[in-house]
Amino acid sequence: MRTPQPLDHPFGVMRAPRELIFGDGHRAVLGEVVAPLGRKALVCTDRRFAASAAMDGMRANLAEKGIEARVFDGTLAELPSDSIHACVEQCRGFAPDMVIGVGGGSCMDMAKLVALLLTHGGPLERYYGEFKVPGPVLPVIALPTTAGTGSEVTPVAVLADSARDLKVGISSPWLIPYAAICDPELTHTCPPALTALSGADALTHAIEAFTAIRHPADPLIAHQRVFVGRNVFSDHHALEAIRAIFGYLERAVAEPGDAQARSQLMYGSVCAGLAFGAAGTAAAHAIQYPVGALTHTPHGLGVAALLPYVMRFNASACEAELARIGATIGVAGSPQARAHAAIERTQALCASIGIPRTLADLGLRRDQLDWVAEQSMLAARLINNNPRPLTLDHVKTLVRDAFEGVATDTRALA
Ligand SMILES: NC(=O)c1ccc[n+]([C@@H]2O[C@H](COP(=O)([O-])OP(=O)(O)OC[C@H]3O[C@@H](n4cnc5c(N)ncnc54)[C@H](O)[C@@H]3O)[C@@H](O)[C@H]2O)c1
């Protein structure tokens, strides 16, 4: 008799905005989407977008619907917590009915966290971790300008805690935006380096979601964990993302004006967000947080630099999934050959778009490796989501190999 397989009885959790609108030029629907929510909109963005023609169009669009917009343009990359408090202080008196986040992940996460603080009050530390947000927050409308973080659809916001000098996450289904409006035209201005690091961030989301741990089906799991591990819906979106990102990332980096590549890449990043927003991410994300804190390098660069090492380390626990990734990107052959090719091609793609090959290339020092491994272990939600169980010794080996550019010998770690 055939052995029962996990997918004989599918289990699925999808976490997504109430409305997800995608397409070139579709930002023009903003006024229609927000009109039922009230008359006052706080727009969280940064200096670059605030000075753009797209911002003028957005203001006009909101004004047409009789919506008063107050713009906060002080969002900084990687979202230092001081900037979140500055926004809340400046905008509290305005008493907005909704918060619009337009920009990269930093601006969208700013909108989520400002909506949280304006609804439930501070301090922010109260909400670090999972399920700490007590209830609904002001509606957030997210418009990404990078492809990217997927924050427009995810239940998490990431900030840099200015006092602790560490990135921290606040995860709650209440932080999922009310609506996401994904207009690939907004990414046409991304320079190649930004396209590369944000696209590689999306690829890491998709691969880590597709290879995440699979938990036994449990009716309470979606209310015990924000990130429930891989499932039928996350698998579907992760593979869509991998197909689109492998197909178009290099093109979008090489040809910033290639509208088809931009559109496919944004489609890939949204799908990756839908995948990891339920399944979660794993070791590459756990290790990037302390690496980013020490090297002050962007999140996307760090996770993508780590990704091939993590895939190699995990290969023995997820060969079938890696083989499926191989097939999705057009590799034929035995499962083992396809799994091997998936790792090699991921490394080659990252190299071709200029992602640093090692943690040393990111600026990490050898004497910082043990601290990085110890801090990574503190991100229990990410460590426990890894397909292969991780001990501190494993993470030390992984970090050392990613520092030296050595392919981790998975058998030696078994
Ligand atoms: N909430 C989530 O689900 C989630 C997931 C992954 C990462 N993140 C977080 O998102 C942040 C990173 O976001 P990001 O990679 O999108 O970058 P970002 O938002 O930090 O922006 C980086 C820079 O790119 C510029 N930029 C953005 N869009 C542009 C455009 N269209 N043209 C030209 N320049 C543009 C910005 O002005 C900024 O200077 C980090 O804080 C990371 O931790 C959040």
PDB file of C-alpha atoms in Angstrom, residues 46-312:
ATOM      1  CA  ASP A  46      10.298  59.276   2.370  1.00  0.00           C
ATOM      2  CA  ARG A  47      11.879  62.400   0.865  1.00  0.00           C
ATOM      3  CA  ARG A  48      12.482  60.730  -2.494  1.00  0.00           C
ATOM      4  CA  PHE A  49       8.887  59.718  -3.114  1.00  0.00           C
ATOM      5  CA  ALA A  50       7.421  62.876  -1.560  1.00  0.00           C
ATOM      6  CA  ALA A  51       9.242  64.928  -4.218  1.00  0.00           C
ATOM      7  CA  SER A  52       8.166  62.715  -7.131  1.00  0.00           C
ATOM      8  CA  ALA A  53       5.571  63.247  -9.856  1.00  0.00           C
ATOM      9  CA  ALA A  54       3.876  60.029  -8.665  1.00  0.00           C
ATOM     10  CA  MET A  55       3.267  61.729  -5.293  1.00  0.00           C
ATOM     11  CA  ASP A  56       1.610  64.689  -7.042  1.00  0.00           C
ATOM     12  CA  GLY A  57      -0.641  62.248  -8.879  1.00  0.00           C
ATOM     13  CA  MET A  58      -1.527  60.511  -5.633  1.00  0.00           C
ATOM     14  CA  ARG A  59      -2.390  63.781  -3.880  1.00  0.00           C
ATOM     15  CA  ALA A  60      -4.613  64.794  -6.797  1.00  0.00           C
ATOM     16  CA  ASN A  61      -6.278  61.393  -6.775  1.00  0.00           C
ATOM     17  CA  LEU A  62      -7.063  61.665  -3.056  1.00  0.00           C
ATOM     18  CA  ALA A  63      -8.237  65.287  -3.358  1.00  0.00           C
ATOM     19  CA  GLU A  64     -10.664  64.274  -6.132  1.00  0.00           C
ATOM     20  CA  LYS A  65     -12.378  62.009  -3.616  1.00  0.00           C
ATOM     21  CA  GLY A  66     -12.456  64.773  -0.990  1.00  0.00           C
ATOM     22  CA  ILE A  67      -9.746  63.178   1.137  1.00  0.00           C
ATOM     23  CA  GLU A  68      -7.379  65.422   3.068  1.00  0.00           C
ATOM     24  CA  ALA A  69      -3.817  64.053   2.974  1.00  0.00           C
ATOM     25  CA  ARG A  70      -1.062  64.824   5.504  1.00  0.00           C
ATOM     26  CA  VAL A  71       2.341  63.663   4.256  1.00  0.00           C
ATOM     27  CA  PHE A  72       5.134  62.478   6.584  1.00  0.00           C
ATOM     28  CA  ASP A  73       8.295  62.276   4.469  1.00  0.00           C
ATOM     29  CA  GLY A  74      10.828  61.459   7.205  1.00  0.00           C
ATOM     30  CA  THR A  75      10.964  57.647   6.820  1.00  0.00           C
ATOM     31  CA  LEU A  76      14.563  56.382   6.815  1.00  0.00           C
ATOM     32  CA  ALA A  77      15.852  53.155   5.265  1.00  0.00           C
ATOM     33  CA  GLU A  78      15.716  50.134   7.632  1.00  0.00           C
ATOM     34  CA  LEU A  79      13.256  52.081   9.826  1.00  0.00           C
ATOM     35  CA  PRO A  80      14.981  53.342  12.998  1.00  0.00           C
ATOM     36  CA  SER A  81      12.450  53.430  15.854  1.00  0.00           C
ATOM     37  CA  ASP A  82      13.176  57.138  16.518  1.00  0.00           C
ATOM     38  CA  SER A  83      11.687  57.980  13.127  1.00  0.00           C
ATOM     39  CA  ILE A  84       8.487  56.088  13.986  1.00  0.00           C
ATOM     40  CA  HIS A  85       8.077  58.107  17.175  1.00  0.00           C
ATOM     41  CA  ALA A  86       8.763  61.332  15.271  1.00  0.00           C
ATOM     42  CA  CYS A  87       5.977  60.490  12.823  1.00  0.00           C
ATOM     43  CA  VAL A  88       3.484  59.659  15.582  1.00  0.00           C
ATOM     44  CA  GLU A  89       4.265  62.907  17.434  1.00  0.00           C
ATOM     45  CA  GLN A  90       3.877  65.029  14.301  1.00  0.00           C
ATOM     46  CA  CYS A  91       0.645  63.400  13.184  1.00  0.00           C
ATOM     47  CA  ARG A  92      -1.294  62.586  16.344  1.00  0.00           C
ATOM     48  CA  GLY A  93      -3.201  65.904  16.275  1.00  0.00           C
ATOM     49  CA  PHE A  94      -4.275  65.228  12.691  1.00  0.00           C
ATOM     50  CA  ALA A  95      -6.255  62.141  13.863  1.00  0.00           C
ATOM     51  CA  PRO A  96      -6.191  60.276  10.541  1.00  0.00           C
ATOM     52  CA  ASP A  97      -8.850  57.749   9.542  1.00  0.00           C
ATOM     53  CA  MET A  98      -6.302  55.639   7.638  1.00  0.00           C
ATOM     54  CA  VAL A  99      -2.565  55.364   7.011  1.00  0.00           C
ATOM     55  CA  ILE A 100      -1.148  55.033   3.505  1.00  0.00           C
ATOM     56  CA  GLY A 101       2.385  53.591   3.256  1.00  0.00           C
ATOM     57  CA  VAL A 102       4.070  54.284  -0.072  1.00  0.00           C
ATOM     58  CA  GLY A 103       7.708  53.419  -0.715  1.00  0.00           C
ATOM     59  CA  GLY A 104       9.973  50.478  -0.012  1.00  0.00           C
ATOM     60  CA  GLY A 105       9.526  48.100   2.910  1.00  0.00           C
ATOM     61  CA  SER A 106      10.641  50.814   5.333  1.00  0.00           C
ATOM     62  CA  CYS A 107       7.753  53.158   4.397  1.00  0.00           C
ATOM     63  CA  MET A 108       5.152  50.377   4.404  1.00  0.00           C
ATOM     64  CA  ASP A 109       6.365  49.103   7.781  1.00  0.00           C
ATOM     65  CA  MET A 110       6.291  52.707   9.038  1.00  0.00           C
ATOM     66  CA  ALA A 111       2.610  52.912   8.050  1.00  0.00           C
ATOM     67  CA  LYS A 112       1.822  49.631   9.846  1.00  0.00           C
ATOM     68  CA  LEU A 113       3.578  50.690  13.051  1.00  0.00           C
ATOM     69  CA  VAL A 114       2.180  54.228  13.085  1.00  0.00           C
ATOM     70  CA  ALA A 115      -1.310  52.746  12.624  1.00  0.00           C
ATOM     71  CA  LEU A 116      -0.546  50.436  15.559  1.00  0.00           C
ATOM     72  CA  LEU A 117       0.694  53.218  17.857  1.00  0.00           C
ATOM     73  CA  LEU A 118      -2.118  55.634  16.952  1.00  0.00           C
ATOM     74  CA  THR A 119      -4.684  52.907  17.725  1.00  0.00           C
ATOM     75  CA  HIS A 120      -3.279  51.149  20.798  1.00  0.00           C
ATOM     76  CA  GLY A 121      -0.541  53.478  22.134  1.00  0.00           C
ATOM     77  CA  GLY A 122       3.087  52.720  22.964  1.00  0.00           C
ATOM     78  CA  PRO A 123       5.651  51.734  23.851  1.00  0.00           C
ATOM     79  CA  LEU A 124       6.611  49.786  20.738  1.00  0.00           C
ATOM     80  CA  GLU A 125       8.563  47.198  22.786  1.00  0.00           C
ATOM     81  CA  ARG A 126       5.233  45.962  24.130  1.00  0.00           C
ATOM     82  CA  TYR A 127       4.461  44.461  20.725  1.00  0.00           C
ATOM     83  CA  TYR A 128       7.824  42.832  19.845  1.00  0.00           C
ATOM     84  CA  GLY A 129       7.286  39.192  18.905  1.00  0.00           C
ATOM     85  CA  GLU A 130       4.078  37.434  17.869  1.00  0.00           C
ATOM     86  CA  PHE A 131       0.406  38.018  18.668  1.00  0.00           C
ATOM     87  CA  LYS A 132       1.038  40.989  20.971  1.00  0.00           C
ATOM     88  CA  VAL A 133      -1.170  43.425  19.028  1.00  0.00           C
ATOM     89  CA  PRO A 134      -4.479  43.390  20.924  1.00  0.00           C
ATOM     90  CA  GLY A 135      -6.886  44.064  18.043  1.00  0.00           C
ATOM     91  CA  PRO A 136      -7.592  45.907  14.785  1.00  0.00           C
ATOM     92  CA  VAL A 137      -5.485  48.952  13.927  1.00  0.00           C
ATOM     93  CA  LEU A 138      -6.293  51.939  11.692  1.00  0.00           C
ATOM     94  CA  PRO A 139      -6.654  50.648   8.118  1.00  0.00           C
ATOM     95  CA  VAL A 140      -3.337  50.605   6.249  1.00  0.00           C
ATOM     96  CA  ILE A 141      -3.133  50.914   2.484  1.00  0.00           C
ATOM     97  CA  ALA A 142       0.263  49.824   1.139  1.00  0.00           C
ATOM     98  CA  LEU A 143       1.797  50.787  -2.208  1.00  0.00           C
ATOM     99  CA  PRO A 144       5.261  49.257  -2.740  1.00  0.00           C
ATOM    100  CA  THR A 145       7.898  51.059  -4.816  1.00  0.00           C
ATOM    101  CA  THR A 146      10.447  48.227  -4.586  1.00  0.00           C
ATOM    102  CA  ALA A 147       9.978  44.583  -5.579  1.00  0.00           C
ATOM    103  CA  GLY A 148      10.770  43.671  -2.721  1.00  0.00           C
ATOM    104  CA  THR A 149       9.864  42.973   0.759  1.00  0.00           C
ATOM    105  CA  GLY A 150       6.258  41.865   0.233  1.00  0.00           C
ATOM    106  CA  SER A 151       5.342  43.987   3.265  1.00  0.00           C
ATOM    107  CA  GLU A 152       2.234  45.169   1.381  1.00  0.00           C
ATOM    108  CA  VAL A 153       0.653  41.767   2.097  1.00  0.00           C
ATOM    109  CA  THR A 154       2.412  40.450   5.218  1.00  0.00           C
ATOM    110  CA  PRO A 155       1.451  40.361   8.917  1.00  0.00           C
ATOM    111  CA  VAL A 156       4.835  41.682  10.052  1.00  0.00           C
ATOM    112  CA  ALA A 157       6.627  45.008  10.402  1.00  0.00           C
ATOM    113  CA  VAL A 158      10.381  45.215  10.994  1.00  0.00           C
ATOM    114  CA  LEU A 159      12.098  48.115  12.716  1.00  0.00           C
ATOM    115  CA  ALA A 160      15.579  48.995  13.933  1.00  0.00           C
ATOM    116  CA  ASP A 161      15.392  49.419  17.705  1.00  0.00           C
ATOM    117  CA  SER A 162      17.547  52.537  18.091  1.00  0.00           C
ATOM    118  CA  ALA A 163      18.371  51.772  21.756  1.00  0.00           C
ATOM    119  CA  ARG A 164      19.436  48.144  21.189  1.00  0.00           C
ATOM    120  CA  ASP A 165      20.941  48.612  17.719  1.00  0.00           C
ATOM    121  CA  LEU A 166      19.066  45.490  16.504  1.00  0.00           C
ATOM    122  CA  LYS A 167      16.299  44.807  13.986  1.00  0.00           C
ATOM    123  CA  VAL A 168      13.150  43.446  15.602  1.00  0.00           C
ATOM    124  CA  GLY A 169       9.835  42.224  14.228  1.00  0.00           C
ATOM    125  CA  ILE A 170       6.255  42.779  15.310  1.00  0.00           C
ATOM    126  CA  SER A 171       4.054  40.033  13.885  1.00  0.00           C
ATOM    127  CA  SER A 172       0.295  39.952  14.061  1.00  0.00           C
ATOM    128  CA  PRO A 173      -2.513  39.270  11.603  1.00  0.00           C
ATOM    129  CA  TRP A 174      -3.844  42.713  12.643  1.00  0.00           C
ATOM    130  CA  LEU A 175      -0.871  44.307  10.837  1.00  0.00           C
ATOM    131  CA  ILE A 176      -1.877  42.938   7.426  1.00  0.00           C
ATOM    132  CA  PRO A 177      -2.738  45.975   5.314  1.00  0.00           C
ATOM    133  CA  TYR A 178      -6.410  46.564   4.586  1.00  0.00           C
ATOM    134  CA  ALA A 179      -5.493  46.957   0.901  1.00  0.00           C
ATOM    135  CA  ALA A 180      -2.365  46.549  -1.203  1.00  0.00           C
ATOM    136  CA  ILE A 181      -2.075  48.403  -4.492  1.00  0.00           C
ATOM    137  CA  CYS A 182       0.878  47.043  -6.437  1.00  0.00           C
ATOM    138  CA  ASP A 183       1.782  49.123  -9.448  1.00  0.00           C
ATOM    139  CA  PRO A 184       5.000  47.920 -11.105  1.00  0.00           C
ATOM    140  CA  GLU A 185       5.452  51.369 -12.723  1.00  0.00           C
ATOM    141  CA  LEU A 186       6.425  52.679  -9.279  1.00  0.00           C
ATOM    142  CA  THR A 187       9.559  50.491  -9.412  1.00  0.00           C
ATOM    143  CA  HIS A 188      10.834  51.825 -12.760  1.00  0.00           C
ATOM    144  CA  THR A 189      12.976  54.401 -10.936  1.00  0.00           C
ATOM    145  CA  CYS A 190      14.825  51.770  -8.830  1.00  0.00           C
ATOM    146  CA  PRO A 191      18.537  51.860  -9.697  1.00  0.00           C
ATOM    147  CA  PRO A 192      20.159  48.476 -10.512  1.00  0.00           C
ATOM    148  CA  ALA A 193      21.692  47.945  -7.056  1.00  0.00           C
ATOM    149  CA  LEU A 194      18.317  48.489  -5.335  1.00  0.00           C
ATOM    150  CA  THR A 195      16.520  46.265  -7.870  1.00  0.00           C
ATOM    151  CA  ALA A 196      19.103  43.561  -7.170  1.00  0.00           C
ATOM    152  CA  LEU A 197      18.957  43.625  -3.387  1.00  0.00           C
ATOM    153  CA  SER A 198      15.188  43.924  -3.146  1.00  0.00           C
ATOM    154  CA  GLY A 199      14.637  41.205  -5.787  1.00  0.00           C
ATOM    155  CA  ALA A 200      17.070  38.945  -3.961  1.00  0.00           C
ATOM    156  CA  ASP A 201      15.151  39.621  -0.728  1.00  0.00           C
ATOM    157  CA  ALA A 202      11.970  38.413  -2.464  1.00  0.00           C
ATOM    158  CA  LEU A 203      13.752  35.321  -3.784  1.00  0.00           C
ATOM    159  CA  THR A 204      14.932  34.509  -0.258  1.00  0.00           C
ATOM    160  CA  HIS A 205      11.363  34.863   1.044  1.00  0.00           C
ATOM    161  CA  ALA A 206      10.101  32.461  -1.594  1.00  0.00           C
ATOM    162  CA  ILE A 207      12.816  29.824  -1.114  1.00  0.00           C
ATOM    163  CA  GLU A 208      12.728  29.980   2.684  1.00  0.00           C
ATOM    164  CA  ALA A 209       8.901  29.730   2.640  1.00  0.00           C
ATOM    165  CA  PHE A 210       8.961  26.771   0.235  1.00  0.00           C
ATOM    166  CA  THR A 211      11.563  24.908   2.284  1.00  0.00           C
ATOM    167  CA  ALA A 212      10.163  25.896   5.704  1.00  0.00           C
ATOM    168  CA  ILE A 213       9.219  23.247   8.220  1.00  0.00           C
ATOM    169  CA  ARG A 214       5.876  21.488   7.675  1.00  0.00           C
ATOM    170  CA  HIS A 215       3.962  21.172  10.961  1.00  0.00           C
ATOM    171  CA  PRO A 216       1.362  18.469  11.579  1.00  0.00           C
ATOM    172  CA  ALA A 217      -2.096  19.808  10.635  1.00  0.00           C
ATOM    173  CA  ASP A 218      -3.697  21.212  13.789  1.00  0.00           C
ATOM    174  CA  PRO A 219      -6.949  23.193  13.777  1.00  0.00           C
ATOM    175  CA  LEU A 220      -5.538  25.734  16.260  1.00  0.00           C
ATOM    176  CA  ILE A 221      -2.204  26.312  14.571  1.00  0.00           C
ATOM    177  CA  ALA A 222      -3.201  29.526  12.764  1.00  0.00           C
ATOM    178  CA  HIS A 223      -4.079  31.063  16.126  1.00  0.00           C
ATOM    179  CA  GLN A 224      -1.045  29.747  17.965  1.00  0.00           C
ATOM    180  CA  ARG A 225       1.541  30.859  15.418  1.00  0.00           C
ATOM    181  CA  VAL A 226       1.539  33.811  13.051  1.00  0.00           C
ATOM    182  CA  PHE A 227       3.886  31.835  10.794  1.00  0.00           C
ATOM    183  CA  VAL A 228       2.559  28.302  10.488  1.00  0.00           C
ATOM    184  CA  GLY A 229       5.167  26.648   8.244  1.00  0.00           C
ATOM    185  CA  ARG A 230       4.694  25.583   4.679  1.00  0.00           C
ATOM    186  CA  ASN A 231       1.234  24.633   3.472  1.00  0.00           C
ATOM    187  CA  VAL A 232      -0.663  24.305   0.196  1.00  0.00           C
ATOM    188  CA  PHE A 233      -1.248  28.035  -0.309  1.00  0.00           C
ATOM    189  CA  SER A 234       2.268  29.128   0.597  1.00  0.00           C
ATOM    190  CA  ASP A 235       3.710  26.414  -1.676  1.00  0.00           C
ATOM    191  CA  HIS A 236       1.651  27.679  -4.590  1.00  0.00           C
ATOM    192  CA  HIS A 237       2.722  31.292  -4.160  1.00  0.00           C
ATOM    193  CA  ALA A 238       6.356  30.427  -3.408  1.00  0.00           C
ATOM    194  CA  LEU A 239       6.736  28.506  -6.669  1.00  0.00           C
ATOM    195  CA  GLU A 240       5.053  31.306  -8.634  1.00  0.00           C
ATOM    196  CA  ALA A 241       7.510  33.742  -7.061  1.00  0.00           C
ATOM    197  CA  ILE A 242      10.530  31.552  -7.809  1.00  0.00           C
ATOM    198  CA  ARG A 243       9.476  31.178 -11.452  1.00  0.00           C
ATOM    199  CA  ALA A 244       8.961  34.925 -11.931  1.00  0.00           C
ATOM    200  CA  ILE A 245      12.070  36.050 -10.053  1.00  0.00           C
ATOM    201  CA  PHE A 246      14.410  33.562 -11.741  1.00  0.00           C
ATOM    202  CA  GLY A 247      12.889  34.514 -15.082  1.00  0.00           C
ATOM    203  CA  TYR A 248      13.142  38.294 -14.759  1.00  0.00           C
ATOM    204  CA  LEU A 249      15.433  39.532 -11.975  1.00  0.00           C
ATOM    205  CA  GLU A 250      18.600  39.704 -14.081  1.00  0.00           C
ATOM    206  CA  ARG A 251      16.701  41.473 -16.860  1.00  0.00           C
ATOM    207  CA  ALA A 252      15.231  44.075 -14.498  1.00  0.00           C
ATOM    208  CA  VAL A 253      18.702  44.784 -13.063  1.00  0.00           C
ATOM    209  CA  ALA A 254      20.313  45.077 -16.508  1.00  0.00           C
ATOM    210  CA  GLU A 255      17.443  47.028 -18.124  1.00  0.00           C
ATOM    211  CA  PRO A 256      15.749  49.292 -15.557  1.00  0.00           C
ATOM    212  CA  GLY A 257      13.232  50.452 -18.189  1.00  0.00           C
ATOM    213  CA  ASP A 258      12.091  46.930 -19.160  1.00  0.00           C
ATOM    214  CA  ALA A 259       8.413  47.177 -18.196  1.00  0.00           C
ATOM    215  CA  GLN A 260       7.733  43.453 -18.605  1.00  0.00           C
ATOM    216  CA  ALA A 261      10.641  42.497 -16.340  1.00  0.00           C
ATOM    217  CA  ARG A 262       9.541  45.097 -13.752  1.00  0.00           C
ATOM    218  CA  SER A 263       6.007  43.778 -13.798  1.00  0.00           C
ATOM    219  CA  GLN A 264       7.017  40.112 -13.475  1.00  0.00           C
ATOM    220  CA  LEU A 265       9.453  40.961 -10.703  1.00  0.00           C
ATOM    221  CA  MET A 266       6.810  42.786  -8.700  1.00  0.00           C
ATOM    222  CA  TYR A 267       4.399  39.904  -9.280  1.00  0.00           C
ATOM    223  CA  GLY A 268       7.115  37.614  -7.911  1.00  0.00           C
ATOM    224  CA  SER A 269       7.716  39.754  -4.843  1.00  0.00           C
ATOM    225  CA  VAL A 270       3.985  39.953  -4.016  1.00  0.00           C
ATOM    226  CA  CYS A 271       3.679  36.157  -4.396  1.00  0.00           C
ATOM    227  CA  ALA A 272       6.746  35.727  -2.188  1.00  0.00           C
ATOM    228  CA  GLY A 273       5.082  37.951   0.430  1.00  0.00           C
ATOM    229  CA  LEU A 274       1.902  35.870   0.292  1.00  0.00           C
ATOM    230  CA  ALA A 275       4.032  32.737   0.727  1.00  0.00           C
ATOM    231  CA  PHE A 276       6.172  33.817   3.645  1.00  0.00           C
ATOM    232  CA  GLY A 277       3.377  35.839   5.281  1.00  0.00           C
ATOM    233  CA  ALA A 278       1.877  32.490   6.315  1.00  0.00           C
ATOM    234  CA  ALA A 279       4.776  30.015   6.094  1.00  0.00           C
ATOM    235  CA  GLY A 280       7.477  32.244   7.606  1.00  0.00           C
ATOM    236  CA  THR A 281      11.171  32.452   6.827  1.00  0.00           C
ATOM    237  CA  ALA A 282      14.088  30.667   8.476  1.00  0.00           C
ATOM    238  CA  ALA A 283      17.862  30.572   9.010  1.00  0.00           C
ATOM    239  CA  ALA A 284      18.934  33.177   6.427  1.00  0.00           C
ATOM    240  CA  HIS A 285      16.645  35.712   8.103  1.00  0.00           C
ATOM    241  CA  ALA A 286      17.691  34.720  11.638  1.00  0.00           C
ATOM    242  CA  ILE A 287      21.373  35.206  10.799  1.00  0.00           C
ATOM    243  CA  GLN A 288      20.873  38.428   8.790  1.00  0.00           C
ATOM    244  CA  TYR A 289      19.502  40.398  11.738  1.00  0.00           C
ATOM    245  CA  PRO A 290      22.772  40.436  13.762  1.00  0.00           C
ATOM    246  CA  VAL A 291      24.864  40.662  10.567  1.00  0.00           C
ATOM    247  CA  GLY A 292      22.878  43.726   9.488  1.00  0.00           C
ATOM    248  CA  ALA A 293      23.249  45.291  12.948  1.00  0.00           C
ATOM    249  CA  LEU A 294      27.040  44.959  12.832  1.00  0.00           C
ATOM    250  CA  THR A 295      27.660  45.790   9.176  1.00  0.00           C
ATOM    251  CA  HIS A 296      24.827  48.303   8.602  1.00  0.00           C
ATOM    252  CA  THR A 297      24.098  46.619   5.289  1.00  0.00           C
ATOM    253  CA  PRO A 298      20.568  46.381   3.850  1.00  0.00           C
ATOM    254  CA  HIS A 299      18.368  43.441   4.821  1.00  0.00           C
ATOM    255  CA  GLY A 300      18.058  42.166   1.224  1.00  0.00           C
ATOM    256  CA  LEU A 301      21.825  42.008   0.669  1.00  0.00           C
ATOM    257  CA  GLY A 302      22.385  40.052   3.863  1.00  0.00           C
ATOM    258  CA  VAL A 303      19.654  37.437   3.415  1.00  0.00           C
ATOM    259  CA  ALA A 304      20.631  36.828  -0.215  1.00  0.00           C
ATOM    260  CA  ALA A 305      24.338  36.512   0.641  1.00  0.00           C
ATOM    261  CA  LEU A 306      23.406  33.845   3.194  1.00  0.00           C
ATOM    262  CA  LEU A 307      20.816  32.024   1.083  1.00  0.00           C
ATOM    263  CA  PRO A 308      23.029  29.557  -0.882  1.00  0.00           C
ATOM    264  CA  TYR A 309      24.867  28.505   2.307  1.00  0.00           C
ATOM    265  CA  VAL A 310      21.571  27.949   4.106  1.00  0.00           C
ATOM    266  CA  MET A 311      20.182  25.947   1.163  1.00  0.00           C
ATOM    267  CA  ARG A 312      23.269  23.720   1.185  1.00  0.00           C
TER     268      ARG A 312
END
